[in-house]
Short mmCIF file of C-alpha atoms and ligand atoms in Angstrom, two decimals:
data_model
loop_
_atom_site.label_atom_id
_atom_site.label_comp_id
_atom_site.label_asym_id
_atom_site.label_seq_id
_atom_site.Cartn_x
_atom_site.Cartn_y
_atom_site.Cartn_z
CA MET A 293 98.47 102.05 43.58
CA ASN A 294 98.36 103.59 40.16
CA ALA A 295 100.48 101.40 37.96
CA ASP A 296 101.22 104.38 35.72
CA GLN A 297 103.28 105.84 38.52
CA GLN A 298 105.91 103.17 38.00
CA GLN A 299 108.75 103.98 35.72
CA VAL A 300 111.86 102.31 34.44
CA ALA A 301 115.22 103.82 33.64
CA SER A 302 118.05 102.51 31.61
CA ASP A 303 120.24 102.64 34.73
CA PRO A 304 118.41 101.00 37.65
CA ASN A 305 121.37 101.67 39.98
CA SER A 306 120.99 105.46 39.85
CA PRO A 307 119.65 107.09 43.01
CA HIS A 308 115.95 107.96 42.62
CA LEU A 309 114.63 111.35 43.74
CA PRO A 310 111.00 112.48 44.18
CA ILE A 311 109.97 114.43 41.08
CA ASP A 312 108.25 117.04 43.26
CA ARG A 313 111.67 117.87 44.70
CA LEU A 314 113.08 118.32 41.22
CA ILE A 315 110.14 120.51 40.16
CA GLU A 316 110.70 122.71 43.19
CA LEU A 317 114.41 122.97 42.41
CA VAL A 318 113.81 123.98 38.78
CA ARG A 319 111.06 126.40 39.80
CA SER A 320 113.55 128.12 42.08
CA GLY A 321 115.94 128.61 39.13
CA GLY A 322 117.91 125.36 39.40
CA LYS A 323 118.60 122.78 36.66
CA VAL A 324 118.35 119.02 36.35
CA ARG A 325 119.88 116.50 33.97
CA THR A 326 118.98 112.86 34.60
CA GLY A 327 121.93 111.33 32.71
CA VAL A 328 119.70 108.33 31.98
CA ASP A 329 116.60 108.03 29.85
CA VAL A 330 113.44 107.86 31.94
CA PHE A 331 110.43 106.00 30.58
CA ASN A 332 106.98 105.29 31.96
CA LYS A 333 105.62 101.76 32.13
CA HIS A 334 104.20 102.07 28.64
CA GLY A 335 107.66 102.73 27.23
CA LEU A 336 107.06 106.41 26.62
CA LEU A 337 110.22 108.50 26.97
CA LEU A 338 109.51 111.06 29.70
CA LEU A 339 112.95 112.60 30.20
CA GLU A 340 115.82 112.41 27.74
CA LYS A 341 119.18 111.63 29.38
CA SER A 342 121.26 114.48 27.92
CA VAL A 343 118.68 117.28 28.18
CA LEU A 344 119.35 119.95 30.79
CA VAL A 345 115.91 120.66 32.22
CA GLU A 346 115.41 124.36 32.98
CA ASP A 347 111.65 124.54 32.47
CA PRO A 348 109.61 123.07 35.38
CA GLN A 349 106.72 122.34 32.98
CA ILE A 350 108.81 119.53 31.43
CA LEU A 351 108.94 117.82 34.83
CA VAL A 352 105.28 118.58 35.56
CA LYS A 353 104.37 116.89 32.28
CA ALA A 354 106.61 113.91 33.09
CA ARG A 355 104.86 113.57 36.44
CA LYS A 356 101.46 113.61 34.75
CA LEU A 357 102.65 110.81 32.48
CA GLY A 358 103.72 108.62 35.37
CA ALA A 359 107.07 109.82 36.77
CA ALA A 360 107.16 109.77 40.57
CA MET A 361 110.75 108.94 41.54
CA VAL A 362 113.36 110.04 38.99
CA PRO A 363 116.83 108.51 38.64
CA VAL A 364 119.76 110.94 38.40
CA SER A 365 123.06 109.38 37.40
CA GLU A 366 126.18 111.45 38.05
CA GLN A 367 128.28 108.80 36.32
CA GLN A 368 126.33 109.49 33.11
CA THR A 369 126.69 113.34 33.22
CA GLY A 370 123.48 113.71 35.20
CA GLY A 371 123.18 116.03 38.16
CA LEU A 372 121.41 118.85 39.94
CA TRP A 373 122.43 122.52 39.99
CA ASP A 374 121.07 125.37 42.08
CA ARG A 375 120.04 128.74 40.63
CA LYS A 376 123.62 130.03 40.90
CA GLY A 377 124.87 127.08 38.86
CA ARG A 378 126.45 125.30 41.83
CA LYS A 379 126.33 121.51 41.76
CA ILE A 380 124.11 120.00 44.44
CA ALA A 381 125.41 116.85 46.06
CA LEU A 382 122.79 114.16 45.45
CA PRO A 383 122.59 112.76 48.97
CA SER A 384 121.67 116.15 50.48
CA MET A 385 119.15 117.02 47.77
CA ALA A 386 116.45 114.90 49.35
CA ALA A 387 116.72 116.85 52.60
CA ASP A 388 114.72 120.00 52.09
CA ALA A 389 114.98 123.41 53.68
CA ALA A 390 112.69 122.19 56.45
CA GLY A 391 115.28 119.65 57.47
CA ALA A 392 113.48 116.70 55.95
CA GLU A 393 115.35 113.46 56.18
CA LYS A 394 116.64 111.82 53.05
CA PRO A 395 114.02 109.30 51.95
CA ASN A 396 115.23 105.78 52.40
CA LEU A 397 115.61 105.28 48.70
CA ALA A 398 117.66 102.14 49.00
CA ALA A 399 114.80 100.52 50.86
CA ALA A 400 112.33 101.15 48.04
CA ALA A 401 112.18 97.45 47.33
CA SER A 402 108.48 97.35 46.61
CA ASP A 403 105.70 99.65 45.48
CA VAL A 404 104.40 99.85 49.02
CA ASP A 405 107.76 100.90 50.46
CA ARG A 406 108.24 103.39 47.70
CA ARG A 407 104.78 104.81 48.26
CA ILE A 408 105.37 105.12 52.01
CA ASN A 409 108.56 107.04 51.28
CA GLU A 410 106.66 109.36 48.95
CA ILE A 411 104.01 109.96 51.60
CA MET A 412 106.69 110.78 54.17
CA THR A 413 108.39 113.21 51.81
CA MET A 414 105.11 114.90 50.94
CA LYS A 415 104.02 115.12 54.57
CA LYS A 416 107.28 116.72 55.62
CA GLU A 417 107.04 119.22 52.81
CA ALA A 418 103.42 119.96 53.76
CA ALA A 419 104.43 120.41 57.41
CA TYR A 420 107.07 122.92 56.32
CA LYS A 421 104.62 124.83 54.09
CA TYR A 422 102.00 124.77 56.82
CA GLU A 423 104.39 126.21 59.42
CA LYS A 424 105.44 128.98 57.03
CA ALA A 425 101.81 129.83 56.23
CA LYS A 426 100.91 129.69 59.90
CA SER A 427 103.62 132.13 60.94
CA CYS A 428 102.48 134.44 58.11
CA ILE A 429 98.83 134.50 59.20
CA LYS A 430 99.92 134.81 62.82
CA GLU A 431 101.91 137.95 62.03
CA VAL A 432 98.97 139.37 60.06
CA LEU A 433 96.55 138.79 62.94
CA GLU A 434 98.94 140.28 65.49
CA SER A 435 99.52 143.31 63.31
CA ILE A 436 95.77 143.87 62.82
CA ARG A 437 95.18 143.57 66.55
CA ALA A 438 98.01 145.96 67.41
CA SER A 439 97.27 148.60 64.75
CA GLY A 440 93.49 148.43 64.59
CA GLY A 441 93.44 146.93 61.09
CA GLU A 442 96.77 147.36 59.30
CA PHE A 443 99.10 144.61 58.07
CA ASP A 444 101.68 144.03 55.35
CA PRO A 445 99.92 142.35 52.35
CA GLU A 446 103.18 141.48 50.55
CA PRO A 447 104.20 138.41 52.61
CA VAL A 448 100.58 137.21 52.35
CA ALA A 449 100.76 137.16 48.54
CA ALA A 450 104.13 135.34 48.66
CA THR A 451 102.82 132.75 51.15
CA VAL A 452 99.63 132.14 49.20
CA ASN A 453 101.60 131.76 45.96
CA GLU A 454 103.69 129.07 47.62
CA LEU A 455 100.56 127.28 48.86
CA VAL A 456 98.99 127.49 45.40
CA ASP A 457 102.13 126.00 43.82
CA PHE A 458 102.20 123.25 46.42
CA VAL A 459 98.58 122.16 45.95
CA SER A 460 98.93 122.44 42.16
CA ASN A 461 101.91 120.13 42.13
CA SER A 462 100.07 116.84 42.35
CA ASP A 463 96.72 115.36 43.25
CA ASN A 464 95.41 115.82 46.78
CA THR A 465 98.52 117.39 48.29
CA PHE A 466 96.22 119.90 50.01
CA ALA A 467 94.97 117.08 52.20
CA TYR A 468 98.36 116.91 53.94
CA LEU A 469 98.03 120.45 55.23
CA THR A 470 95.33 119.90 57.84
CA ARG A 471 96.17 119.80 61.52
CA GLU A 472 94.35 119.27 64.76
CA ILE A 473 93.15 122.45 66.39
CA PHE A 474 93.69 123.33 70.02
CA SER A 475 92.64 126.98 70.42
CA TYR A 476 90.60 129.60 68.60
CA ASP A 477 93.71 131.34 67.27
CA ASP A 478 94.89 127.93 66.13
CA TYR A 479 91.51 127.46 64.48
CA LEU A 480 91.80 130.75 62.62
CA TYR A 481 95.31 129.93 61.37
CA ASN A 482 94.27 126.45 60.33
CA HIS A 483 90.96 127.55 58.84
CA SER A 484 92.60 130.29 56.73
CA ILE A 485 95.10 127.81 55.31
CA ASN A 486 92.49 125.10 54.77
CA VAL A 487 89.93 127.31 53.04
CA CYS A 488 92.72 128.71 50.87
CA THR A 489 94.02 125.30 49.80
CA ILE A 490 90.63 123.57 49.46
CA GLY A 491 89.12 126.54 47.61
CA THR A 492 92.14 126.76 45.29
CA VAL A 493 91.98 123.09 44.40
CA VAL A 494 88.24 123.35 43.63
CA MET A 495 88.70 126.52 41.58
CA GLN A 496 91.56 125.01 39.59
CA ARG A 497 89.41 122.00 38.78
CA PHE A 498 86.46 124.20 37.89
CA SER A 499 88.57 126.40 35.64
CA ASN A 500 90.32 123.45 33.98
CA THR A 501 87.13 121.48 33.40
CA PHE A 502 84.90 124.26 32.16
CA GLY A 503 87.69 126.43 30.75
CA THR A 504 88.63 123.58 28.43
CA ALA A 505 84.99 123.17 27.40
CA ILE A 506 84.74 126.87 26.63
CA ASN A 507 87.96 126.83 24.62
CA THR A 508 86.80 123.83 22.59
CA PHE A 509 83.50 125.56 21.92
CA LEU A 510 85.21 128.80 20.90
CA ASN A 511 87.62 126.97 18.58
CA LEU A 512 84.69 125.26 16.89
CA HIS A 513 83.03 128.62 16.38
CA ALA A 514 86.12 130.76 15.86
CA GLY A 515 85.20 134.27 14.84
CA GLU A 516 81.48 133.71 15.26
CA ILE A 517 81.00 133.99 19.01
CA PRO A 518 82.73 136.43 21.35
CA LEU A 519 83.82 135.20 24.80
CA VAL A 520 81.14 136.49 27.14
CA ARG A 521 81.51 136.67 30.90
CA PRO A 522 77.97 136.81 32.29
CA ASP A 523 77.42 138.71 35.53
CA ASP A 524 74.88 136.34 36.96
CA GLU A 525 74.89 132.57 37.51
CA GLN A 526 78.52 132.48 36.47
CA SER A 527 78.62 128.77 35.84
CA PHE A 528 80.80 129.04 32.77
CA VAL A 529 83.42 131.55 33.76
CA TYR A 530 87.04 130.89 32.97
CA TYR A 531 89.59 132.35 35.39
CA THR A 532 93.12 133.24 34.40
CA ASP A 533 96.10 132.17 36.50
CA SER A 534 96.57 135.65 37.99
CA GLU A 535 92.84 135.84 38.84
CA LEU A 536 93.06 132.44 40.52
CA ARG A 537 96.01 133.65 42.59
CA ASN A 538 94.09 136.73 43.76
CA ILE A 539 91.11 134.52 44.53
CA ALA A 540 93.43 132.32 46.64
CA ILE A 541 94.64 135.41 48.53
CA GLY A 542 90.98 136.23 49.17
CA TYR A 543 90.43 132.72 50.57
CA PHE A 544 93.45 133.07 52.84
CA MET A 545 92.15 136.42 54.13
CA HIS A 546 88.42 135.66 54.13
CA ASP A 547 87.97 135.67 57.93
CA LEU A 548 90.49 138.35 58.92
CA GLY A 549 87.57 140.45 60.21
CA LYS A 550 87.15 137.92 63.02
CA VAL A 551 90.32 139.22 64.67
CA MET A 552 88.33 142.34 65.56
CA VAL A 553 85.42 140.40 67.09
CA ALA A 554 85.51 139.66 70.84
CA PRO A 555 87.09 136.21 71.47
CA ARG A 556 84.41 135.58 74.13
CA THR A 557 81.73 135.70 71.39
CA LEU A 558 83.71 133.62 68.89
CA ASN A 559 84.48 130.95 71.49
CA LYS A 560 80.93 130.69 72.79
CA THR A 561 79.66 127.16 72.31
CA GLY A 562 76.01 127.82 73.25
CA LYS A 563 73.35 129.70 71.31
CA LEU A 564 74.31 133.27 70.46
CA THR A 565 72.11 136.19 71.54
CA PRO A 566 70.92 138.49 68.72
CA ALA A 567 73.58 141.04 69.76
CA GLU A 568 76.31 138.41 69.71
CA PHE A 569 75.15 137.13 66.32
CA ALA A 570 75.30 140.72 64.99
CA GLU A 571 78.85 140.95 66.35
CA VAL A 572 79.87 137.75 64.54
CA ARG A 573 78.21 138.98 61.35
CA SER A 574 80.23 142.18 61.57
CA HIS A 575 83.37 140.25 60.57
CA VAL A 576 82.13 140.51 56.99
CA THR A 577 79.70 143.43 57.13
CA ASP A 578 82.00 145.97 58.83
CA LYS A 579 85.38 144.65 59.91
CA ALA A 580 86.37 143.13 56.55
CA SER A 581 85.66 146.44 54.76
CA LEU A 582 87.61 148.35 57.38
CA ILE A 583 90.67 146.08 57.03
CA LEU A 584 90.53 146.13 53.22
CA GLU A 585 90.25 149.92 53.14
CA LYS A 586 93.02 150.49 55.68
CA ASN A 587 95.37 148.34 53.62
CA LYS A 588 94.18 149.76 50.27
CA ILE A 589 93.20 146.31 48.99
CA THR A 590 90.84 146.85 46.07
CA ASP A 591 91.14 143.69 43.95
CA PRO A 592 87.48 142.71 43.34
CA HIS A 593 88.16 138.99 43.89
CA ILE A 594 89.64 139.56 47.35
CA VAL A 595 86.97 142.12 48.26
CA ASN A 596 84.07 139.89 47.13
CA VAL A 597 85.40 136.84 48.97
CA CYS A 598 85.87 138.78 52.21
CA ARG A 599 82.44 140.44 52.03
CA TYR A 600 80.16 137.75 50.63
CA HIS A 601 81.43 134.34 51.76
CA HIS A 602 78.37 134.00 54.04
CA ALA A 603 75.84 135.14 51.41
CA GLY A 604 73.02 132.78 50.42
CA LEU A 605 73.49 130.34 47.54
CA PHE A 606 69.76 129.96 46.92
CA ARG A 607 66.64 132.04 47.45
CA HIS A 608 65.90 132.56 51.16
CA GLU A 609 68.79 130.43 52.41
CA PRO A 610 68.59 130.92 56.20
CA ASP A 611 71.29 132.45 58.45
CA CYS A 612 73.07 134.15 55.56
CA TYR A 613 74.60 137.62 55.57
CA PRO A 614 74.81 140.24 54.27
CA GLU A 615 71.53 140.53 52.31
CA HIS A 616 72.57 139.84 48.74
CA ASP A 617 70.93 138.50 45.59
CA TYR A 618 72.13 134.88 45.44
CA ARG A 619 72.27 135.08 41.63
CA GLN A 620 74.95 137.77 41.90
CA VAL A 621 77.34 135.72 44.04
CA PRO A 622 80.41 134.98 41.85
CA THR A 623 81.49 131.38 41.37
CA TYR A 624 84.71 131.78 43.38
CA VAL A 625 82.74 133.18 46.35
CA LYS A 626 80.40 130.18 46.20
CA VAL A 627 83.45 127.95 46.34
CA CYS A 628 84.71 129.86 49.39
CA LYS A 629 81.41 129.30 51.16
CA LEU A 630 81.47 125.56 50.39
CA ALA A 631 85.11 125.25 51.52
CA ASP A 632 84.23 127.20 54.68
CA ILE A 633 81.38 124.84 55.56
CA TYR A 634 83.42 121.74 54.65
CA ASP A 635 86.38 122.82 56.79
CA ALA A 636 84.21 123.73 59.78
CA MET A 637 82.50 120.31 59.66
CA THR A 638 85.63 118.21 59.12
CA SER A 639 87.77 120.03 61.74
CA LYS A 640 88.05 118.71 65.26
CA ARG A 641 87.30 121.40 67.84
CA CYS A 642 87.33 121.34 71.63
CA TYR A 643 83.54 120.92 71.66
CA LYS A 644 83.02 118.61 68.70
CA GLU A 645 84.51 115.67 66.83
CA ALA A 646 85.63 115.96 63.22
CA MET A 647 83.16 114.49 60.74
CA ASN A 648 83.97 112.02 58.01
CA PRO A 649 85.04 114.06 54.92
CA VAL A 650 83.23 111.83 52.44
CA GLY A 651 79.99 112.01 54.46
CA VAL A 652 80.29 115.81 54.73
CA VAL A 653 80.85 116.32 51.02
CA THR A 654 77.87 114.10 50.20
CA ASP A 655 75.64 116.07 52.59
CA ILE A 656 76.77 119.42 51.18
CA PHE A 657 76.14 118.20 47.63
CA HIS A 658 72.58 117.03 48.36
CA HIS A 659 71.76 120.12 50.40
CA TYR A 660 72.70 122.58 47.67
CA ALA A 661 72.05 120.62 44.47
CA GLY A 662 68.42 120.16 45.55
CA LYS A 663 67.92 123.86 46.30
CA ASN A 664 69.71 125.39 43.34
CA PRO A 665 70.31 123.12 40.32
CA LEU A 666 72.41 125.83 38.65
CA LEU A 667 75.06 125.28 41.31
CA GLN A 668 75.76 121.86 39.85
CA TYR A 669 78.94 122.86 38.02
CA VAL A 670 80.45 124.29 41.18
CA LEU A 671 79.29 121.28 43.20
CA HIS A 672 80.70 118.92 40.60
CA SER A 673 84.15 120.47 40.97
CA PHE A 674 83.79 120.50 44.74
CA VAL A 675 82.86 116.81 45.02
CA LYS A 676 85.63 115.79 42.63
CA SER A 677 88.23 117.76 44.58
CA VAL A 678 87.54 117.16 48.27
CA GLY A 679 86.05 114.56 50.55
CA ILE A 680 88.90 112.19 49.91
CA TYR A 681 90.83 110.03 52.30
CA PRO A 682 94.31 111.54 52.15
CA ALA A 683 97.27 109.25 51.66
CA GLY A 684 98.94 108.66 55.02
CA SER A 685 95.66 108.80 56.99
CA VAL A 686 94.00 105.89 58.77
CA VAL A 687 90.41 104.81 58.03
CA THR A 688 88.03 102.25 59.49
CA LEU A 689 86.61 99.58 57.17
CA THR A 690 83.08 98.21 57.41
CA ASN A 691 84.48 94.88 58.62
CA GLY A 692 86.14 96.58 61.62
CA GLN A 693 89.69 96.61 60.27
CA LEU A 694 91.82 99.76 60.33
CA ALA A 695 93.63 100.54 57.11
CA TYR A 696 96.41 102.90 56.14
CA VAL A 697 95.66 104.95 53.00
CA LEU A 698 98.45 104.46 50.47
CA ASP A 699 96.70 106.39 47.71
CA SER A 700 93.56 108.50 47.88
CA ASN A 701 92.67 107.36 44.36
CA GLY A 702 90.63 104.23 44.79
CA PRO A 703 91.38 104.58 47.69
CA THR A 704 94.26 102.12 47.83
CA LEU A 705 94.52 100.74 51.34
CA LEU A 706 96.87 98.67 53.44
CA PRO A 707 94.98 96.91 56.27
CA VAL A 708 96.93 97.18 59.54
CA THR A 709 94.66 95.44 62.06
CA ASP A 710 92.35 92.44 62.04
CA THR A 711 88.57 92.83 62.26
CA GLY A 712 88.83 93.03 66.06
CA GLY A 713 91.28 95.97 65.91
CA ILE A 714 94.33 93.85 66.84
CA PRO A 715 97.49 94.91 64.95
CA LEU A 716 98.48 92.45 62.21
CA SER A 717 101.81 90.74 62.78
CA ARG A 718 102.50 90.42 59.04
CA ARG A 719 102.03 92.89 56.25
CA ALA A 720 98.63 92.39 54.58
CA GLU A 721 97.74 92.53 50.90
CA VAL A 722 96.90 95.95 49.50
CA ILE A 723 93.18 96.37 48.76
CA ILE A 724 91.04 98.76 46.74
CA PRO A 725 87.54 98.60 48.28
CA ASP A 726 85.70 99.55 45.06
CA GLN A 727 87.30 96.56 43.35
CA ASN A 728 86.68 94.26 46.28
CA GLN A 729 83.38 92.78 45.16
CA THR A 730 81.61 89.45 45.26
CA ALA A 731 80.66 87.67 42.03
CA GLU A 732 77.21 89.28 42.43
CA GLY A 733 78.85 92.68 42.39
CA GLU A 734 78.15 93.37 46.04
CA GLN A 735 80.98 95.09 47.90
CA VAL A 736 82.16 93.11 50.88
CA ILE A 737 84.53 95.68 52.36
CA LYS A 738 84.11 99.44 52.21
CA VAL A 739 85.45 102.43 54.08
CA ASP A 740 83.03 103.08 56.94
CA ARG A 741 81.64 106.52 56.12
CA ARG A 742 79.84 106.84 59.43
CA ARG A 743 83.07 106.84 61.40
CA PRO A 744 85.04 110.03 61.78
CA PRO A 745 88.65 109.91 60.62
CA ILE A 746 91.13 108.55 63.14
CA SER A 747 93.71 111.03 64.32
CA PRO A 748 97.34 110.01 63.77
CA LEU A 749 97.83 110.15 67.55
CA GLU A 750 95.06 107.62 68.15
CA ALA A 751 96.28 105.33 65.40
CA PHE A 752 99.96 105.57 66.28
CA HIS A 753 100.16 102.65 68.70
CA LEU A 754 98.12 100.37 66.46
CA LEU A 755 100.44 100.72 63.52
CA PRO A 756 103.49 98.65 62.68
CA GLY A 757 106.85 100.44 63.01
CA TYR A 758 107.35 100.96 59.28
CA LEU A 759 104.14 103.03 59.16
CA ARG A 760 104.55 104.83 62.48
CA ARG A 761 107.42 106.91 61.15
CA THR A 762 105.10 108.38 58.48
CA LEU A 763 102.75 109.66 61.18
CA GLU A 764 105.34 111.21 63.46
CA VAL A 765 105.34 114.38 61.40
CA ASP A 766 101.63 114.87 62.23
CA PHE A 767 102.35 115.65 65.84
CA ALA A 768 105.93 116.82 65.66
FE1 FE2 B 930 83.49 134.04 57.83
FE1 FE2 B 931 85.48 131.02 57.50
#
């Protein structure tokens, strides 16, 4: 676990609340005053006790500097207020609108317990966001089917904005959104949400990484060089926040055209005939344009994503459509294509197992980096953003043990079985495989990248009780 995430307060008896909850409260117009000074482990003051926090960025910054669970002391004039100025009772604050249970804060006796509580809170929040997004996309699909192409774009923008805020809140939260898929409609719901969240995370990283570089460069040469946005090979394009939000809407909508393709063709597991392949292709060549036109959607980011997310990323890339010069494919469309491939390969379908996310991301990187070196900036952001083992998932180690992921950074793992797969009767030591090396520098235990991830359902009966409760939300 990242030691920076620990914090100390001047009043250790105050109830501690997840900072993500507080950020959400302030974003919705509420206010927070801690009543106690909050420091990180380096002694840096993150939140001053008497300051009434009305700007969510203050909390976002505190989180970046190490705040995870924040004490709020009512005895010391601290408290929480909703957007109408009404005081929120502390015990009910932890239960969110989805009906999440109050985290067992009193039980946070160790880092591991505290981390498990955080994972539970995050998973419940993700489950709530996922259900909201799913009902949104479901309504859109039903409306398109019933009307021959029309739907209400407004709730889509609101839903996508919520997803963007959720995945922007902290590292790897998007990984909590994935679900097992049981039908094609389920696949479309899931795929729309996944491509939206994965693509958004990659684009944010791309924009932050290269946007910062561009800004530094421009500051060094202030007045000498105008900001240029090249039309081809857009490796160094900076996207504004509103552009990124439209791009995210495009990701959410990228496959809407499939609703107008015969389910028989989409569900076919064997080789498609040329006519069937043309029908599948029509989801971007014809149907997407029809839906966009009927709903008067003209934003170029949304239009480009819907029309070109199957275009080639290098010269003569096979099975790509429509015909399009690969050098003219905008960066955000390239990201959509990569997220699309990644999600298809890492999703479990009725006819195939899910593949290991780290293995998939490595394959995608080598496939494209070798064919088009100029894609490297996009691939760099992609590799850095996805292919992680999400906290709360279960992985297999090369020595045969199963381990619960406490933190995707590292990753930080808690072994839960012995090397023969028998559940451990006592809690094991936390390990970080990359740091688990012999004196010669050879790693003795690694995550087994050949094995697909283990579904929560499969792992459930192998886990000790204190971890089982964190998985229940996965198949609630
Ligand atoms: Fe598609
Ligand atoms: Fe897709």
